[in-house]
Amino acid sequence: MDLKVRQRVSLSAFFFLSGFCFSSWAARIPTIKNTFGFNEAELGTILLAMPISSLIGLPFSGWLVTKYDSRIPLTAAFVVHALCLSLISFATTTLTLVMAIFLFAFSMRILNISMNTQAITLQKQFDRKINGSFHGLWSTGGIVGVGFTTLLVAMDISITPHLMSVTAAVILATLFTYRFLLRNDRSTAGNKLAFGKPDPYILYLGVMVFFAAICEGGMFDWSGIYFQEVVQVDIFTVGYLIFMTCMALSRFLSDRIIERIGMPATYVFSAVFIFSGIWLAILFPSFWPAMIGFSLVGFGTAAIIPMTFTLAGASKKYSPGMAISIIATYGMFGMLIGPPMIGYLAHAFNLRVSFIAFACAGFMLIPISQLFFRKEARVATAN
């Protein structure tokens, strides 16, 4: 097998495992809510541990991928990440739960930055776009994780053996696969963070990731709760499952779609899908309309992060690892605000009303993305 193809396959395995690990946690959030007896506001507060931890981990992860080849922090963080997943299932108090979630999110931030740094660097060795396929495999791993969780929930298998089995599988796969990852990808320039006036190129991309993170992160954390409490179905993971399935399908197609219609139009279509899908689920909170609505949101959110990270790799000021780290910081602010905000709005009003926030965040991608591309067109014309 050609070297770059082998590296692509190996990195694809890490994206798949990451999605599998994350969805195994996210699909069990309703279980955790019921076990601890949290209301929506309390759950929203608990979920704050993830974005806060990720935010703390961002500068550390950015430093790691500039000091070492990205495969080193990627492998180490993955092992820790899998172990922390099991720790969540052993939590018996709110404090130990928060600590486990904190460590889980901290390690996830390091592995995400490392994975995407590898992806952007490897993309440069291929003529066609491949970044969307990596994120498609992340979503595919998420589908498998949700499907596995759904099966165990239907069989009344408790959370502890479930998450321990995921931990064992992920660690074994990680230790086998890391040997084939891309080597010698540490950047020698653009690794210093410049404080002061933000770089406009990075700022626009960051704002788009911010709004995308509100939608995507909120759907990860609250789709199961929505189907359990609003749609009122026993197998509450089906909403999350259909969301992840449509996201994966769209991500595998996103590279071709972008080549066909271009990034500006793709951002607009993505925003329209998110906006219309959320409103469909709000206005008609029964099983099939909600399933169709969550499907549209999955299609809409799919291409935003891969597109934006690809654009980040073209930054003239920063290395790919540093650019992704900075942009991911904006995403962490979106994660910091989104899921807890839904919890507080749901507690003050109801869960259906709170989902309007996702529709608004999705719509904002239209004006921000169009301003970005107009600015880039003016810069290209001036040069």
C-alpha positions as a Python dict, from the first residue, in 0.01 Angstrom:
ca = {
    (1, 'M'): (0, 0, 0),
    (2, 'D'): (128, 348, -89),
    (3, 'L'): (263, 536, 215),
    (4, 'K'): (19, 828, 199),
    (5, 'V'): (-273, 587, 152),
    (6, 'R'): (-161, 386, 456),
    (7, 'Q'): (-137, 708, 656),
    (8, 'R'): (-484, 809, 543),
    (9, 'V'): (-630, 472, 645),
    (10, 'S'): (-462, 490, 987),
    (11, 'L'): (-581, 845, 1052),
    (12, 'S'): (-929, 745, 937),
    (13, 'A'): (-931, 478, 1208),
    (14, 'F'): (-858, 742, 1472),
    (15, 'F'): (-1140, 965, 1349),
    (16, 'F'): (-1376, 666, 1359),
    (17, 'L'): (-1270, 568, 1711),
    (18, 'S'): (-1304, 926, 1832),
    (19, 'G'): (-1663, 944, 1710),
    (20, 'F'): (-1739, 603, 1860),
    (21, 'C'): (-1601, 708, 2198),
    (22, 'F'): (-1780, 1044, 2205),
    (23, 'S'): (-2120, 912, 2099),
    (24, 'S'): (-2099, 637, 2360),
    (25, 'W'): (-2083, 914, 2620),
    (26, 'A'): (-2337, 1146, 2460),
    (27, 'A'): (-2597, 874, 2408),
    (28, 'R'): (-2578, 790, 2779),
    (29, 'I'): (-2649, 1147, 2898),
    (30, 'P'): (-3020, 1066, 2957),
    (31, 'T'): (-2908, 767, 3168),
    (32, 'I'): (-2684, 992, 3377),
    (33, 'K'): (-2962, 1250, 3411),
    (34, 'N'): (-3202, 987, 3546),
    (35, 'T'): (-2944, 820, 3771),
    (36, 'F'): (-2853, 1144, 3949),
    (37, 'G'): (-3202, 1294, 3929),
    (38, 'F'): (-3086, 1616, 3759),
    (39, 'N'): (-3336, 1867, 3621),
    (40, 'E'): (-3257, 2047, 3292),
    (41, 'A'): (-3079, 2340, 3458),
    (42, 'E'): (-2868, 2111, 3677),
    (43, 'L'): (-2775, 1895, 3378),
    (44, 'G'): (-2682, 2209, 3183),
    (45, 'T'): (-2451, 2313, 3467),
    (46, 'I'): (-2288, 1968, 3479),
    (47, 'L'): (-2232, 1981, 3103),
    (48, 'L'): (-2037, 2305, 3151),
    (49, 'A'): (-1746, 2088, 3264),
    (50, 'M'): (-1681, 1977, 2905),
    (51, 'P'): (-1634, 2314, 2731),
    (52, 'I'): (-1452, 2463, 3031),
    (53, 'S'): (-1210, 2171, 3034),
    (54, 'S'): (-1168, 2188, 2656),
    (55, 'L'): (-1101, 2560, 2677),
    (56, 'I'): (-829, 2500, 2935),
    (57, 'G'): (-683, 2225, 2717),
    (58, 'L'): (-668, 2432, 2397),
    (59, 'P'): (-343, 2624, 2456),
    (60, 'F'): (-183, 2308, 2590),
    (61, 'S'): (-290, 2109, 2282),
    (62, 'G'): (-167, 2386, 2050),
    (63, 'W'): (170, 2380, 2223),
    (64, 'L'): (196, 2000, 2198),
    (65, 'V'): (140, 1987, 1820),
    (66, 'T'): (403, 2256, 1764),
    (67, 'K'): (662, 2091, 1991),
    (68, 'Y'): (611, 1727, 1887),
    (69, 'D'): (492, 1530, 1586),
    (70, 'S'): (114, 1530, 1618),
    (71, 'R'): (94, 1149, 1640),
    (72, 'I'): (258, 1155, 1985),
    (73, 'P'): (0, 1370, 2170),
    (74, 'L'): (-273, 1207, 1960),
    (75, 'T'): (-189, 856, 2082),
    (76, 'A'): (-131, 952, 2446),
    (77, 'A'): (-450, 1159, 2465),
    (78, 'F'): (-654, 880, 2307),
    (79, 'V'): (-555, 627, 2571),
    (80, 'V'): (-633, 872, 2853),
    (81, 'H'): (-960, 968, 2681),
    (82, 'A'): (-1078, 606, 2668),
    (83, 'L'): (-990, 548, 3034),
    (84, 'C'): (-1179, 861, 3139),
    (85, 'L'): (-1489, 733, 2959),
    (86, 'S'): (-1502, 441, 3201),
    (87, 'L'): (-1444, 674, 3496),
    (88, 'I'): (-1770, 851, 3410),
    (89, 'S'): (-1963, 528, 3462),
    (90, 'F'): (-1808, 475, 3807),
    (91, 'A'): (-1903, 823, 3936),
    (92, 'T'): (-2128, 806, 4242),
    (93, 'T'): (-2137, 1174, 4339),
    (94, 'T'): (-2182, 1494, 4143),
    (95, 'L'): (-1823, 1595, 4221),
    (96, 'T'): (-1669, 1273, 4089),
    (97, 'L'): (-1895, 1292, 3782),
    (98, 'V'): (-1778, 1645, 3705),
    (99, 'M'): (-1413, 1547, 3755),
    (100, 'A'): (-1448, 1250, 3519),
    (101, 'I'): (-1622, 1461, 3252),
    (102, 'F'): (-1353, 1729, 3293),
    (103, 'L'): (-1070, 1481, 3225),
    (104, 'F'): (-1266, 1321, 2942),
    (105, 'A'): (-1308, 1658, 2767),
    (106, 'F'): (-949, 1770, 2836),
    (107, 'S'): (-802, 1465, 2664),
    (108, 'M'): (-1059, 1493, 2383),
    (109, 'R'): (-941, 1845, 2304),
    (110, 'I'): (-579, 1731, 2268),
    (111, 'L'): (-667, 1438, 2042),
    (112, 'N'): (-901, 1652, 1827),
    (113, 'I'): (-639, 1918, 1764),
    (114, 'S'): (-378, 1649, 1688),
    (115, 'M'): (-611, 1458, 1452),
    (116, 'N'): (-712, 1766, 1258),
    (117, 'T'): (-351, 1884, 1233),
    (118, 'Q'): (-264, 1548, 1077),
    (119, 'A'): (-564, 1573, 844),
    (120, 'I'): (-474, 1920, 716),
    (121, 'T'): (-110, 1820, 661),
    (122, 'L'): (-204, 1495, 486),
    (123, 'Q'): (-457, 1678, 265),
    (124, 'K'): (-165, 1859, 99),
    (125, 'Q'): (-38, 1529, -42),
    (126, 'F'): (-364, 1463, -229),
    (127, 'D'): (-500, 1640, -535),
    (128, 'R'): (-866, 1594, -435),
    (129, 'K'): (-1021, 1710, -109),
    (130, 'I'): (-1020, 1438, 158),
    (131, 'N'): (-1084, 1630, 480),
    (132, 'G'): (-1460, 1581, 464),
    (133, 'S'): (-1416, 1203, 453),
    (134, 'F'): (-1222, 1208, 780),
    (135, 'H'): (-1507, 1391, 952),
    (136, 'G'): (-1750, 1154, 782),
    (137, 'L'): (-1570, 865, 950),
    (138, 'W'): (-1593, 1048, 1283),
    (139, 'S'): (-1969, 1065, 1233),
    (140, 'T'): (-1975, 700, 1121),
    (141, 'G'): (-1801, 605, 1444),
    (142, 'G'): (-2067, 809, 1619),
    (143, 'I'): (-2340, 612, 1443),
    (144, 'V'): (-2185, 282, 1543),
    (145, 'G'): (-2150, 410, 1900),
    (146, 'V'): (-2513, 522, 1916),
    (147, 'G'): (-2631, 200, 1755),
    (148, 'F'): (-2433, -3, 2006),
    (149, 'T'): (-2571, 207, 2292),
    (150, 'T'): (-2926, 172, 2159),
    (151, 'L'): (-2886, -206, 2153),
    (152, 'L'): (-2756, -213, 2510),
    (153, 'V'): (-3032, 21, 2633),
    (154, 'A'): (-3293, -206, 2472),
    (155, 'M'): (-3126, -505, 2645),
    (156, 'D'): (-3122, -315, 2976),
    (157, 'I'): (-2741, -332, 3003),
    (158, 'S'): (-2613, -83, 3259),
    (159, 'I'): (-2376, 203, 3181),
    (160, 'T'): (-2067, 57, 3352),
    (161, 'P'): (-2011, -260, 3143),
    (162, 'H'): (-2110, -61, 2835),
    (163, 'L'): (-1844, 210, 2875),
    (164, 'M'): (-1579, -34, 3000),
    (165, 'S'): (-1617, -242, 2683),
    (166, 'V'): (-1580, 72, 2471),
    (167, 'T'): (-1265, 168, 2663),
    (168, 'A'): (-1104, -172, 2606),
    (169, 'A'): (-1183, -176, 2233),
    (170, 'V'): (-1057, 180, 2176),
    (171, 'I'): (-728, 131, 2364),
    (172, 'L'): (-646, -192, 2178),
    (173, 'A'): (-722, -32, 1840),
    (174, 'T'): (-521, 279, 1926),
    (175, 'L'): (-209, 87, 2027),
    (176, 'F'): (-222, -111, 1703),
    (177, 'T'): (-290, 179, 1465),
    (178, 'Y'): (-63, 462, 1588),
    (179, 'R'): (247, 310, 1423),
    (180, 'F'): (114, 395, 1078),
    (181, 'L'): (28, 762, 1138),
    (182, 'L'): (190, 1053, 957),
    (183, 'R'): (538, 1134, 1093),
    (184, 'N'): (755, 1445, 1096),
    (185, 'D'): (465, 1691, 1061),
    (186, 'R'): (578, 1940, 1325),
    (187, 'S'): (566, 2294, 1182),
    (188, 'T'): (873, 2514, 1218),
    (189, 'A'): (698, 2846, 1144),
    (190, 'G'): (373, 3016, 1244),
    (191, 'N'): (370, 2856, 1587),
    (192, 'K'): (360, 3169, 1799),
    (193, 'L'): (27, 3313, 1904),
    (194, 'A'): (12, 3687, 1824),
    (195, 'F'): (-181, 3885, 2082),
    (196, 'G'): (-349, 4217, 2011),
    (197, 'K'): (-569, 4283, 1710),
    (198, 'P'): (-717, 3952, 1585),
    (199, 'D'): (-623, 3832, 1239),
    (200, 'P'): (-941, 3901, 1030),
    (201, 'Y'): (-904, 3574, 838),
    (202, 'I'): (-895, 3367, 1157),
    (203, 'L'): (-1161, 3583, 1325),
    (204, 'Y'): (-1424, 3517, 1058),
    (205, 'L'): (-1352, 3143, 1060),
    (206, 'G'): (-1366, 3140, 1438),
    (207, 'V'): (-1706, 3309, 1449),
    (208, 'M'): (-1845, 3055, 1202),
    (209, 'V'): (-1712, 2769, 1415),
    (210, 'F'): (-1865, 2939, 1720),
    (211, 'F'): (-2218, 2926, 1576),
    (212, 'A'): (-2162, 2577, 1434),
    (213, 'A'): (-2049, 2456, 1777),
    (214, 'I'): (-2366, 2586, 1940),
    (215, 'C'): (-2573, 2377, 1697),
    (216, 'E'): (-2358, 2065, 1679),
    (217, 'G'): (-2264, 2052, 2046),
    (218, 'G'): (-2620, 2123, 2153),
    (219, 'M'): (-2754, 1841, 1936),
    (220, 'F'): (-2497, 1601, 2081),
    (221, 'D'): (-2600, 1682, 2437),
    (222, 'W'): (-2974, 1745, 2407),
    (223, 'S'): (-3113, 1536, 2119),
    (224, 'G'): (-3160, 1232, 2343),
    (225, 'I'): (-3332, 1442, 2610),
    (226, 'Y'): (-3558, 1601, 2345),
    (227, 'F'): (-3675, 1263, 2218),
    (228, 'Q'): (-3720, 1133, 2571),
    (229, 'E'): (-3914, 1428, 2717),
    (230, 'V'): (-4075, 1609, 2420),
    (231, 'V'): (-4124, 1339, 2157),
    (232, 'Q'): (-4168, 1084, 2437),
    (233, 'V'): (-4024, 765, 2292),
    (234, 'D'): (-3881, 484, 2504),
    (235, 'I'): (-3567, 429, 2293),
    (236, 'F'): (-3450, 787, 2334),
    (237, 'T'): (-3129, 741, 2131),
    (238, 'V'): (-3313, 731, 1796),
    (239, 'G'): (-3305, 1111, 1758),
    (240, 'Y'): (-2931, 1123, 1816),
    (241, 'L'): (-2887, 823, 1585),
    (242, 'I'): (-3070, 981, 1290),
    (243, 'F'): (-2883, 1308, 1344),
    (244, 'M'): (-2546, 1130, 1339),
    (245, 'T'): (-2641, 912, 1042),
    (246, 'C'): (-2736, 1208, 824),
    (247, 'M'): (-2428, 1398, 936),
    (248, 'A'): (-2206, 1106, 833),
    (249, 'L'): (-2373, 1062, 494),
    (250, 'S'): (-2342, 1432, 422),
    (251, 'R'): (-1977, 1446, 529),
    (252, 'F'): (-1881, 1168, 291),
    (253, 'L'): (-2048, 1367, 12),
    (254, 'S'): (-1930, 1710, 129),
    (255, 'D'): (-1598, 1710, -61),
    (256, 'R'): (-1779, 1649, -391),
    (257, 'I'): (-2055, 1896, -307),
    (258, 'I'): (-1800, 2167, -229),
    (259, 'E'): (-1617, 2099, -556),
    (260, 'R'): (-1948, 2123, -743),
    (261, 'I'): (-2113, 2434, -590),
    (262, 'G'): (-1829, 2596, -395),
    (263, 'M'): (-1784, 2677, -27),
    (264, 'P'): (-1993, 2999, -17),
    (265, 'A'): (-2307, 2821, -140),
    (266, 'T'): (-2238, 2520, 84),
    (267, 'Y'): (-2239, 2742, 393),
    (268, 'V'): (-2573, 2892, 289),
    (269, 'F'): (-2738, 2555, 222),
    (270, 'S'): (-2601, 2423, 552),
    (271, 'A'): (-2756, 2713, 742),
    (272, 'V'): (-3092, 2671, 570),
    (273, 'F'): (-3102, 2300, 656),
    (274, 'I'): (-3023, 2367, 1023),
    (275, 'F'): (-3280, 2645, 1051),
    (276, 'S'): (-3562, 2454, 881),
    (277, 'G'): (-3485, 2124, 1057),
    (278, 'I'): (-3494, 2275, 1405),
    (279, 'W'): (-3819, 2458, 1337),
    (280, 'L'): (-3980, 2141, 1200),
    (281, 'A'): (-3895, 1955, 1522),
    (282, 'I'): (-4023, 2246, 1734),
    (283, 'L'): (-4353, 2303, 1553),
    (284, 'F'): (-4438, 1934, 1510),
    (285, 'P'): (-4295, 1750, 1814),
    (286, 'S'): (-4410, 1403, 1715),
    (287, 'F'): (-4192, 1113, 1604),
    (288, 'W'): (-4169, 1142, 1224),
    (289, 'P'): (-4154, 1524, 1194),
    (290, 'A'): (-3887, 1531, 1463),
    (291, 'M'): (-3691, 1257, 1287),
    (292, 'I'): (-3706, 1448, 958),
    (293, 'G'): (-3610, 1771, 1136),
    (294, 'F'): (-3310, 1612, 1309),
    (295, 'S'): (-3210, 1461, 974),
    (296, 'L'): (-3203, 1807, 816),
    (297, 'V'): (-2994, 1940, 1105),
    (298, 'G'): (-2750, 1652, 1055),
    (299, 'F'): (-2717, 1736, 685),
    (300, 'G'): (-2678, 2104, 771),
    (301, 'T'): (-2408, 2078, 1037),
    (302, 'A'): (-2202, 1818, 851),
    (303, 'A'): (-1983, 2028, 623),
    (304, 'I'): (-1923, 2335, 838),
    (305, 'I'): (-1638, 2213, 1060),
    (306, 'P'): (-1446, 2030, 781),
    (307, 'M'): (-1479, 2331, 549),
    (308, 'T'): (-1368, 2577, 814),
    (309, 'F'): (-1071, 2367, 926),
    (310, 'T'): (-964, 2332, 562),
    (311, 'L'): (-975, 2709, 524),
    (312, 'A'): (-774, 2741, 848),
    (313, 'G'): (-497, 2533, 691),
    (314, 'A'): (-457, 2807, 426),
    (315, 'S'): (-378, 3075, 685),
    (316, 'K'): (-79, 3287, 585),
    (317, 'K'): (-7, 3384, 945),
    (318, 'Y'): (-26, 3060, 1140),
    (319, 'S'): (78, 2696, 1099),
    (320, 'P'): (-211, 2449, 1051),
    (321, 'G'): (-187, 2325, 1410),
    (322, 'M'): (-190, 2673, 1560),
    (323, 'A'): (-466, 2798, 1326),
    (324, 'I'): (-690, 2504, 1415),
    (325, 'S'): (-615, 2551, 1784),
    (326, 'I'): (-717, 2919, 1769),
    (327, 'I'): (-1033, 2850, 1569),
    (328, 'A'): (-1124, 2562, 1798),
    (329, 'T'): (-1113, 2811, 2087),
    (330, 'Y'): (-1409, 2992, 1931),
    (331, 'G'): (-1580, 2655, 1901),
    (332, 'M'): (-1522, 2593, 2270),
    (333, 'F'): (-1694, 2921, 2352),
    (334, 'G'): (-1988, 2797, 2146),
    (335, 'M'): (-1983, 2471, 2340),
    (336, 'L'): (-1950, 2670, 2662),
    (337, 'I'): (-2260, 2875, 2585),
    (338, 'G'): (-2481, 2638, 2383),
    (339, 'P'): (-2565, 2325, 2586),
    (340, 'P'): (-2591, 2499, 2926),
    (341, 'M'): (-2797, 2779, 2769),
    (342, 'I'): (-3045, 2520, 2642),
    (343, 'G'): (-3067, 2375, 2991),
    (344, 'Y'): (-3142, 2712, 3150),
    (345, 'L'): (-3393, 2810, 2880),
    (346, 'A'): (-3564, 2473, 2911),
    (347, 'H'): (-3587, 2515, 3287),
    (348, 'A'): (-3728, 2869, 3251),
    (349, 'F'): (-3969, 2790, 2965),
    (350, 'N'): (-3962, 2441, 2813),
    (351, 'L'): (-3731, 2230, 2599),
    (352, 'R'): (-3916, 2304, 2274),
    (353, 'V'): (-3877, 2681, 2318),
    (354, 'S'): (-3510, 2646, 2410),
    (355, 'F'): (-3431, 2480, 2074),
    (356, 'I'): (-3507, 2812, 1899),
    (357, 'A'): (-3153, 2909, 2003),
    (358, 'F'): (-3015, 2641, 1769),
    (359, 'A'): (-3221, 2776, 1479),
    (360, 'C'): (-3089, 3128, 1537),
    (361, 'A'): (-2728, 3009, 1560),
    (362, 'G'): (-2764, 2814, 1236),
    (363, 'F'): (-2911, 3112, 1052),
    (364, 'M'): (-2617, 3335, 1156),
    (365, 'L'): (-2384, 3124, 940),
    (366, 'I'): (-2530, 3290, 629),
    (367, 'P'): (-2427, 3654, 690),
    (368, 'I'): (-2093, 3567, 853),
    (369, 'S'): (-1983, 3328, 578),
    (370, 'Q'): (-2083, 3567, 300),
    (371, 'L'): (-1893, 3854, 464),
    (372, 'F'): (-1587, 3630, 486),
    (373, 'F'): (-1589, 3528, 119),
    (374, 'R'): (-1654, 3884, 0),
    (375, 'K'): (-1356, 4002, 202),
    (376, 'E'): (-1136, 3727, 61),
    (377, 'A'): (-1250, 3816, -291),
    (378, 'R'): (-1150, 4179, -236),
    (379, 'V'): (-809, 4071, -103),
    (380, 'A'): (-754, 3843, -404),
    (381, 'T'): (-853, 4123, -645),
    (382, 'A'): (-621, 4371, -473),
    (383, 'N'): (-329, 4127, -504),
}
